[in-house]
CSV table of C-alpha atoms and ligand atoms in Angstrom, one decimal:
chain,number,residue,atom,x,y,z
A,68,UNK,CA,-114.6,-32.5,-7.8
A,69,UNK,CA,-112.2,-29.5,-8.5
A,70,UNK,CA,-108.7,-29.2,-8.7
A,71,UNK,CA,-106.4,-26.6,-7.1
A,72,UNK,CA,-105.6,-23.8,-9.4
A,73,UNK,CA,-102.4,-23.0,-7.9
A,74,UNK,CA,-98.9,-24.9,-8.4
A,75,UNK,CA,-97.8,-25.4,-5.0
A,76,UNK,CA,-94.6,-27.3,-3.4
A,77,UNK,CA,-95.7,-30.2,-1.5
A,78,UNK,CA,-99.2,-29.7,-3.1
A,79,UNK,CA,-101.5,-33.2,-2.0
A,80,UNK,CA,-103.0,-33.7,-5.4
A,81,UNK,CA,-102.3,-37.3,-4.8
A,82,UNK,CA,-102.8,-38.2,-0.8
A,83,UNK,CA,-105.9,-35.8,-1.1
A,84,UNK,CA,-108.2,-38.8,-1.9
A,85,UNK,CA,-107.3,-41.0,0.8
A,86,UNK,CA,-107.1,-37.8,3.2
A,87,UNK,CA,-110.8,-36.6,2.6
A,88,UNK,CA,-111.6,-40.5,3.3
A,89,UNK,CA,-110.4,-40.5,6.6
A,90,UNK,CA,-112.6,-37.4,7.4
A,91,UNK,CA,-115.2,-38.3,9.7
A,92,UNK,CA,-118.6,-38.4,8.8
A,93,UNK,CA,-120.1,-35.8,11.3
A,94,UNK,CA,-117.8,-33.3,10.4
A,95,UNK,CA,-119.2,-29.9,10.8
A,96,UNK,CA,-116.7,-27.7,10.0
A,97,UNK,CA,-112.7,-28.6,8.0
A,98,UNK,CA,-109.8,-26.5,9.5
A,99,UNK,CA,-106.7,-26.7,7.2
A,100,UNK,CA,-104.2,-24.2,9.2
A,101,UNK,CA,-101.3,-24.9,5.9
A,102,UNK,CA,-103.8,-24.3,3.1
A,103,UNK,CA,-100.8,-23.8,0.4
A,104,UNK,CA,-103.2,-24.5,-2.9
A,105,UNK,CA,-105.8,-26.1,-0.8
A,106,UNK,CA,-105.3,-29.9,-3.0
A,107,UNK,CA,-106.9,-31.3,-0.2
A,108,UNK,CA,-109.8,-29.1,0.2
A,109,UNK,CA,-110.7,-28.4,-3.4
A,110,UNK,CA,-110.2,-32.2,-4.3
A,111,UNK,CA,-113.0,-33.5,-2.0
A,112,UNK,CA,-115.3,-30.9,-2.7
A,113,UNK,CA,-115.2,-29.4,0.9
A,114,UNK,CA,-117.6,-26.4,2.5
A,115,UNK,CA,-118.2,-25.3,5.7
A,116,UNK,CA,-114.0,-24.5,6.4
A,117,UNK,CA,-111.5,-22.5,8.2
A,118,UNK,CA,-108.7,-22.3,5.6
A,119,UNK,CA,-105.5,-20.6,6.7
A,120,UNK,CA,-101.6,-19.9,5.6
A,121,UNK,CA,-98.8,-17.7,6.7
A,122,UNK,CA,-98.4,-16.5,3.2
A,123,UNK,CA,-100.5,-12.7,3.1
A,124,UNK,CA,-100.4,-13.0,-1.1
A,125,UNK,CA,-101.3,-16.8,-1.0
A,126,UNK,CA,-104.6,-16.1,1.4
A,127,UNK,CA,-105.4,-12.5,-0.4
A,128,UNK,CA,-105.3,-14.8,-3.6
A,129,UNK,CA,-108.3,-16.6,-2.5
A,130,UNK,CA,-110.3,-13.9,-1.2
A,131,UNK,CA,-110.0,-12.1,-5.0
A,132,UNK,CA,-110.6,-15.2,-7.0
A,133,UNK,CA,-113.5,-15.7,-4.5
A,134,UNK,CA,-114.9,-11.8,-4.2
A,135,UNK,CA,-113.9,-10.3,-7.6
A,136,UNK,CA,-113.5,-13.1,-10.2
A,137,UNK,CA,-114.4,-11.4,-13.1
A,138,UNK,CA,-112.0,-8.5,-12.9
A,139,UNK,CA,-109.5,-11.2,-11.8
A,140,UNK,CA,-109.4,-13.0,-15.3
A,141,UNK,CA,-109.6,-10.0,-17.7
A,142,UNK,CA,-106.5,-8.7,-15.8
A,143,UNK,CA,-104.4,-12.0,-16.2
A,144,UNK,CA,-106.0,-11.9,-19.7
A,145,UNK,CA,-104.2,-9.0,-20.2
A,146,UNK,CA,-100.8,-10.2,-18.2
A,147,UNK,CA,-101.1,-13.5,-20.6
A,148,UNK,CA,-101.3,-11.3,-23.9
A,149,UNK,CA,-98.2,-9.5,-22.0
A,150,UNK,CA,-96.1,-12.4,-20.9
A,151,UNK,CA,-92.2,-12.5,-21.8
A,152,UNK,CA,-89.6,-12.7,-19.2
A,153,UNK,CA,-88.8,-8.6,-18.9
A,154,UNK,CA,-93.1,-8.6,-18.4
A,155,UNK,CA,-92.4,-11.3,-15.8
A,156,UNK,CA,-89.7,-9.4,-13.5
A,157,UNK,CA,-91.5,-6.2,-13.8
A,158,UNK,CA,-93.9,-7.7,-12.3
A,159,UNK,CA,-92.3,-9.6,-9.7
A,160,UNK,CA,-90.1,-7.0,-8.7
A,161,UNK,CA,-93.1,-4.3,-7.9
A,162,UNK,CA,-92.4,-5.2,-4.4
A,163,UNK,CA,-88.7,-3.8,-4.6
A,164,UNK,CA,-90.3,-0.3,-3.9
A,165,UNK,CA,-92.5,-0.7,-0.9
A,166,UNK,CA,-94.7,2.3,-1.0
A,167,UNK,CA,-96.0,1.2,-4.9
A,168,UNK,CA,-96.3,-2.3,-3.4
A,169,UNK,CA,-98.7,-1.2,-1.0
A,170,UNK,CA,-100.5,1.5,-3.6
A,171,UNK,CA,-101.4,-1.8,-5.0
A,172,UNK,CA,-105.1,-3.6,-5.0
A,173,UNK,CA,-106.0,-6.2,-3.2
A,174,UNK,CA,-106.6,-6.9,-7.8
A,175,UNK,CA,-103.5,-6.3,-8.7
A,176,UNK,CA,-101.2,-8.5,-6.0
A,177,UNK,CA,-103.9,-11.6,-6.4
A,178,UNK,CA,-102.5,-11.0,-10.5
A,179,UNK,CA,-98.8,-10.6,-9.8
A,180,UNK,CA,-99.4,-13.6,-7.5
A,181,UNK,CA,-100.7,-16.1,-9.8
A,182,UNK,CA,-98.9,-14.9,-12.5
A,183,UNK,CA,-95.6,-15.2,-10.6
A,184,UNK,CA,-97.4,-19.2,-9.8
A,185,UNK,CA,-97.6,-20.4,-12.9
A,186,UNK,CA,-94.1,-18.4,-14.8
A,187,UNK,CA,-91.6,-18.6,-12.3
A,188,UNK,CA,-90.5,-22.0,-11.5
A,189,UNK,CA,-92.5,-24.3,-10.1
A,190,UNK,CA,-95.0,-22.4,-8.0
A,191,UNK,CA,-92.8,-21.1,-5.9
A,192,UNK,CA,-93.4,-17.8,-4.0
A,193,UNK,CA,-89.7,-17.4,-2.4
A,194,UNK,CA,-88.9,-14.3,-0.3
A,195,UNK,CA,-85.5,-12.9,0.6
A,196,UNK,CA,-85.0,-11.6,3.9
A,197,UNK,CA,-86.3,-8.3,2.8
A,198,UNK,CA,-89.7,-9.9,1.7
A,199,UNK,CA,-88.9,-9.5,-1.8
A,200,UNK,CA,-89.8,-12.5,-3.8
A,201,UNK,CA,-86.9,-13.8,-5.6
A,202,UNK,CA,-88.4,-16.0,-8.0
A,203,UNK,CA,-86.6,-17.0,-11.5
A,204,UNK,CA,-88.4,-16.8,-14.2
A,205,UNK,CA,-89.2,-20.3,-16.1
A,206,UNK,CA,-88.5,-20.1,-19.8
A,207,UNK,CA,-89.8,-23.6,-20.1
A,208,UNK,CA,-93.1,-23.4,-18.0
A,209,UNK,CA,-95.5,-23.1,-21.5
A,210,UNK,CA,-98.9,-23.9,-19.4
A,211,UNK,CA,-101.9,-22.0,-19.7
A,212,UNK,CA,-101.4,-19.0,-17.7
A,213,UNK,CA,-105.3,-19.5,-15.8
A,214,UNK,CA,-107.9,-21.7,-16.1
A,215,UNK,CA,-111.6,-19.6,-16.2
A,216,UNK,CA,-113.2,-22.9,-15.4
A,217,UNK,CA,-111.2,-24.0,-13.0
A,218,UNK,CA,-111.1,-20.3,-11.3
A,219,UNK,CA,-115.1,-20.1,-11.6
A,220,UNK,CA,-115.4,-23.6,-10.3
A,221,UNK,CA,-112.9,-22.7,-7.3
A,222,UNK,CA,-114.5,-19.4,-6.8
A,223,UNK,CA,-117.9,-20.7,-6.1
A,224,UNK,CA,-116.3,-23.5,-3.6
A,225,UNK,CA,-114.8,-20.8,-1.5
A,226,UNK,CA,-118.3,-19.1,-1.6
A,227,UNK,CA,-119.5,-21.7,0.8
A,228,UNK,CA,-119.0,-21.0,4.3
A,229,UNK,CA,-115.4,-20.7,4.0
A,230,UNK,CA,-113.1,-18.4,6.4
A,231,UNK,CA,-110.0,-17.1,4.8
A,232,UNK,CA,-107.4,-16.2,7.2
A,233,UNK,CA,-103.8,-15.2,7.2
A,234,UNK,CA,-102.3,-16.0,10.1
A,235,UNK,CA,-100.0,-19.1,12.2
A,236,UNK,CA,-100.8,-22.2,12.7
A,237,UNK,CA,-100.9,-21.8,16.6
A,238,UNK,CA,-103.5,-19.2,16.5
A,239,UNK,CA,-105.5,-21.5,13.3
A,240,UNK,CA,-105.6,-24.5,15.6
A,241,UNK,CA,-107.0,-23.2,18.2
A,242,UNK,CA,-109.8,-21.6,16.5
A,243,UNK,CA,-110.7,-25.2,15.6
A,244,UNK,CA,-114.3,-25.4,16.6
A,245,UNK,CA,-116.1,-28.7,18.1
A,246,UNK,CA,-116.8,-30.8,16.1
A,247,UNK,CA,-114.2,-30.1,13.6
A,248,UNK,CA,-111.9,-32.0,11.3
A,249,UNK,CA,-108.1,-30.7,11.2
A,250,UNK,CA,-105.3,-31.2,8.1
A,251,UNK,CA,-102.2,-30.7,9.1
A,252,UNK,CA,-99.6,-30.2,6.0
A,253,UNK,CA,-96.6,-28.5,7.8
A,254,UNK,CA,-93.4,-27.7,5.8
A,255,UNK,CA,-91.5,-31.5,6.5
A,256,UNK,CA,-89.1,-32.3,9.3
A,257,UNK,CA,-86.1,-32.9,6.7
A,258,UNK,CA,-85.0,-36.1,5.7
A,259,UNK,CA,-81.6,-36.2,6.9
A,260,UNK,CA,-79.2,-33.8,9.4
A,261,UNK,CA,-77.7,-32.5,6.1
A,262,UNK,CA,-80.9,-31.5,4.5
A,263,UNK,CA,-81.8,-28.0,6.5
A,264,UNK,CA,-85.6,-27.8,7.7
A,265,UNK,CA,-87.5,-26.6,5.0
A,266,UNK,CA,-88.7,-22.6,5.2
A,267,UNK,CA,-91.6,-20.9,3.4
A,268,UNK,CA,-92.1,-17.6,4.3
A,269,UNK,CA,-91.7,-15.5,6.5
A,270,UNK,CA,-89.7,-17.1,9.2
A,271,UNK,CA,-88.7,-20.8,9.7
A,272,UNK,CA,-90.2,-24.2,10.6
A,273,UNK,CA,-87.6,-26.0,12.8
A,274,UNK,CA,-88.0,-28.3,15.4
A,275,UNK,CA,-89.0,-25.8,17.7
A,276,UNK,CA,-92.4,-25.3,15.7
A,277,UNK,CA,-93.1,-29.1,15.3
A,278,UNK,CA,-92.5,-29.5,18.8
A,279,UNK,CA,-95.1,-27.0,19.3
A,280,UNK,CA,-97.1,-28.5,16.7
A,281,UNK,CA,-97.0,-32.2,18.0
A,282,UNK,CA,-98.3,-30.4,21.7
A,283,UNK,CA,-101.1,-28.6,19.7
A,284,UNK,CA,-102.7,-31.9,18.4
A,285,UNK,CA,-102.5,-33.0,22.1
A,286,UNK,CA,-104.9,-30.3,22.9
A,287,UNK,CA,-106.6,-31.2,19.8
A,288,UNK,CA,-107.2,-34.9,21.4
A,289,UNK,CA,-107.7,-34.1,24.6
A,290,UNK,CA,-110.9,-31.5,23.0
A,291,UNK,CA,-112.1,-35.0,20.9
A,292,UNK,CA,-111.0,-32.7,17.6
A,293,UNK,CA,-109.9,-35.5,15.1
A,294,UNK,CA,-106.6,-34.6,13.1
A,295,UNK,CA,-104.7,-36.2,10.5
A,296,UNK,CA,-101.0,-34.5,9.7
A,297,UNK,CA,-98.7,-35.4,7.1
A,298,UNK,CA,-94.9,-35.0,7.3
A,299,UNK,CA,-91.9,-36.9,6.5
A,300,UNK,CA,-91.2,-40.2,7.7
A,301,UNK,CA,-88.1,-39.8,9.7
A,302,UNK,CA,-87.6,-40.2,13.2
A,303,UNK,CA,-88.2,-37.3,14.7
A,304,UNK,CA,-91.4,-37.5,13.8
A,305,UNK,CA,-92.1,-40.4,15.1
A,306,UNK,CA,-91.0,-40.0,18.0
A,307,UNK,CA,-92.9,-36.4,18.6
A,308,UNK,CA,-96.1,-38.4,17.9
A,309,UNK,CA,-95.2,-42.0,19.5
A,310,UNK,CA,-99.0,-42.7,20.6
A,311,UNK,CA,-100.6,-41.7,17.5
A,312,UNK,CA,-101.6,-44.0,14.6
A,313,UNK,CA,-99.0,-43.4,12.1
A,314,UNK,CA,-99.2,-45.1,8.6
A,315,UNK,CA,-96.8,-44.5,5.7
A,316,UNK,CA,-97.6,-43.7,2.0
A,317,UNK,CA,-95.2,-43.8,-0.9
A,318,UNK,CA,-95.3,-40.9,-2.9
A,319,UNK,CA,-93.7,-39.0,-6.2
A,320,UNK,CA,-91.8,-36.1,-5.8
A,321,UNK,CA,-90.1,-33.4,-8.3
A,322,UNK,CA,-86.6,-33.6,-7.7
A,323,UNK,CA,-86.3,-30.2,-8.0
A,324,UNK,CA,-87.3,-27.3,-9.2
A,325,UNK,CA,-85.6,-27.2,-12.0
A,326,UNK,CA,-86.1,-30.5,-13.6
A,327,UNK,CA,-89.0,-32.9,-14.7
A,328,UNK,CA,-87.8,-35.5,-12.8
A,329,UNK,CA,-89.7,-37.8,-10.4
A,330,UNK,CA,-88.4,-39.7,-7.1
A,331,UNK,CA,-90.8,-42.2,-4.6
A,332,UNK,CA,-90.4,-41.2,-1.0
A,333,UNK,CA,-92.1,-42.4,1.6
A,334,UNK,CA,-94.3,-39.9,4.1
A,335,UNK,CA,-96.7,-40.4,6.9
A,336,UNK,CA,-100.2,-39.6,7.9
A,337,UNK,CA,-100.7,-39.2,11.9
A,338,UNK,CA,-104.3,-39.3,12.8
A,339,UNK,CA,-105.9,-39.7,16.7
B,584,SAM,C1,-96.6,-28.3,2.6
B,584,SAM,S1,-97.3,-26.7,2.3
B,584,SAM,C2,-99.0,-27.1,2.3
B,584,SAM,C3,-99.4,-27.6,1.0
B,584,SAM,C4,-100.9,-27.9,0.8
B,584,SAM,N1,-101.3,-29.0,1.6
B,584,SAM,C5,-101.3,-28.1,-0.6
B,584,SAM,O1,-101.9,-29.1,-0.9
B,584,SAM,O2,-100.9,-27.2,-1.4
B,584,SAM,C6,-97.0,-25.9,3.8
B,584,SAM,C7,-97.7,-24.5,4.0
B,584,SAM,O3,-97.4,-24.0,5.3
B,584,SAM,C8,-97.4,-22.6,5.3
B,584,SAM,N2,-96.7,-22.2,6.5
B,584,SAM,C9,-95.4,-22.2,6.8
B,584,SAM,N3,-95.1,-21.8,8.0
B,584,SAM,C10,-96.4,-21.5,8.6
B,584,SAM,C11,-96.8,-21.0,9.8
B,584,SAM,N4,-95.9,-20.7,10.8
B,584,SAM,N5,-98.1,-20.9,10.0
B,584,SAM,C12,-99.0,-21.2,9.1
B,584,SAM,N6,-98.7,-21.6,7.8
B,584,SAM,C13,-97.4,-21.8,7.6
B,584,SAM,C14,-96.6,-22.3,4.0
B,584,SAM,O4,-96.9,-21.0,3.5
B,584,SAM,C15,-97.2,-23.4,3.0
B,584,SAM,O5,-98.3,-22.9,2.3
């Protein structure tokens, strides 16, 4: 099986084997509509998918390690032979000046992309209000910039009847097709009231979305379309899906960005 070759917050590198276990057998087709690094599809060796994110430089990241590999890994050959942390913001900040942002190839923004993954802290790809991503640069981050076996390994995955589409979860979900298998991996109802709900970009994920999301796997059931979601284990959540199966799974958790750290916490996995 491969890995992911993307860091990614809330990545599933360890739910993804019990996940792709409680994907039915007939499956013809895997929908993941919150694809972040794809952990759960890369892990079980998935084809046949409809794999979709919000984030444009996330899903035009697959499409170029996918369609132009080659040309891919001599240019972050180049950024590795480059790296230092002026290299790093002057690549990050290319998209201060939005008309050279969008002079830019599909190439060059899978590069800045992944290089901004793997030497700015912890995977993140944070936007400010103005879209500009507003990532620190991690002086302690001393990883391998790419992996060309992973990335060749990845590429040829994605080559296998996979749709790559940038767009919102409503719209992914109901494109599922019969017969499909859906993984949910929403950004998490929050803990507690003093933790705020948790935001990739662009826009929010409040309890205005999950509400919309629990009513979207209602559809999904009443189609027969089996799902399984993850999300915290608080009550909100199990409220919204009171009716569902609902099981709980410790896992470990970075306590932040910024430190090595690990914490258990516990999340769920609703399935119909
Ligand atoms: C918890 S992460 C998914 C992590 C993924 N399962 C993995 O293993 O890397 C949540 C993802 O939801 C995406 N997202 C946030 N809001 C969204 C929306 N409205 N529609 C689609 N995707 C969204 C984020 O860009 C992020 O990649």
């Amino acid at each position: 099986m491969n890995k992911q070759f993307l860091l990614w917050p809330g990545s599933k590198t360890q739910l993804a084997p019990r996940i792709g276990a409680m994907i039915p057998q007939n499956t013809q087709t895997y929908v993941e509509p919150f694809v972040g690094s794809g952990a759960v599809f890369f892990r079980n060796g998935l084809n046949n998918a409809l794999l979709s994110d919000i984030n444009t430089e996330l899903i035009n990241t697959f499409r170029v390690v996918r369609d132009d590999l080659d040309n891919l890994i001599d240019l972050l050959t180049e950024y590795s032979q480059r790296s230092c942390q002026e290299f790093y913001y002057a690549i990050r900040n290319l998209d201060r000046d939005d008309q050279a942002f969008a002079s830019l190839s599909n190439l060059e923004r899978a590069a800045r992309f992944m290089y901004i993954n793997r030497r700015g802290y912890c995977g993140l790809y944070r936007t400010n209000r103005a879209g500009q991503c507003n990532v620190s640069y991690n002086h302690n981050e001393k990883r391998e910039l790419f992996n060309a076996s992973l990335l060749r390994q990845c590429s040829k995955q994605l080559d296998q009847d996979v749709q790559l589409e940038c767009m919102d979860y409503v719209r992914a979900i109901k494109r599922a097709p019969e017969n499909s298998f859906v993984y949910l991996d929403p950004p998490y109802v929050p803990l507690s009231a003093s933790e705020s709900f948790v935001g990739y970009q662009p826009g929010e994920f409040g309890l205005k979305q999950h509400t919309e999301l629990r009513n979207l796997c209602l559809e999904l059931d009443g189609r027969g379309i089996k799902f399984v979601q993850s999300n915290s284990d608080t009550e909100i959540v199990r409220d919204l899906y009171a009716g569902f199966t609902i099981e709980t799974v410790d896992v470990r958790r970075k306590i932040s960005a910024r430190t090595r750290g690990q914490y258990m916490t516990r999340e769920v996995l609703i399935s119909n």
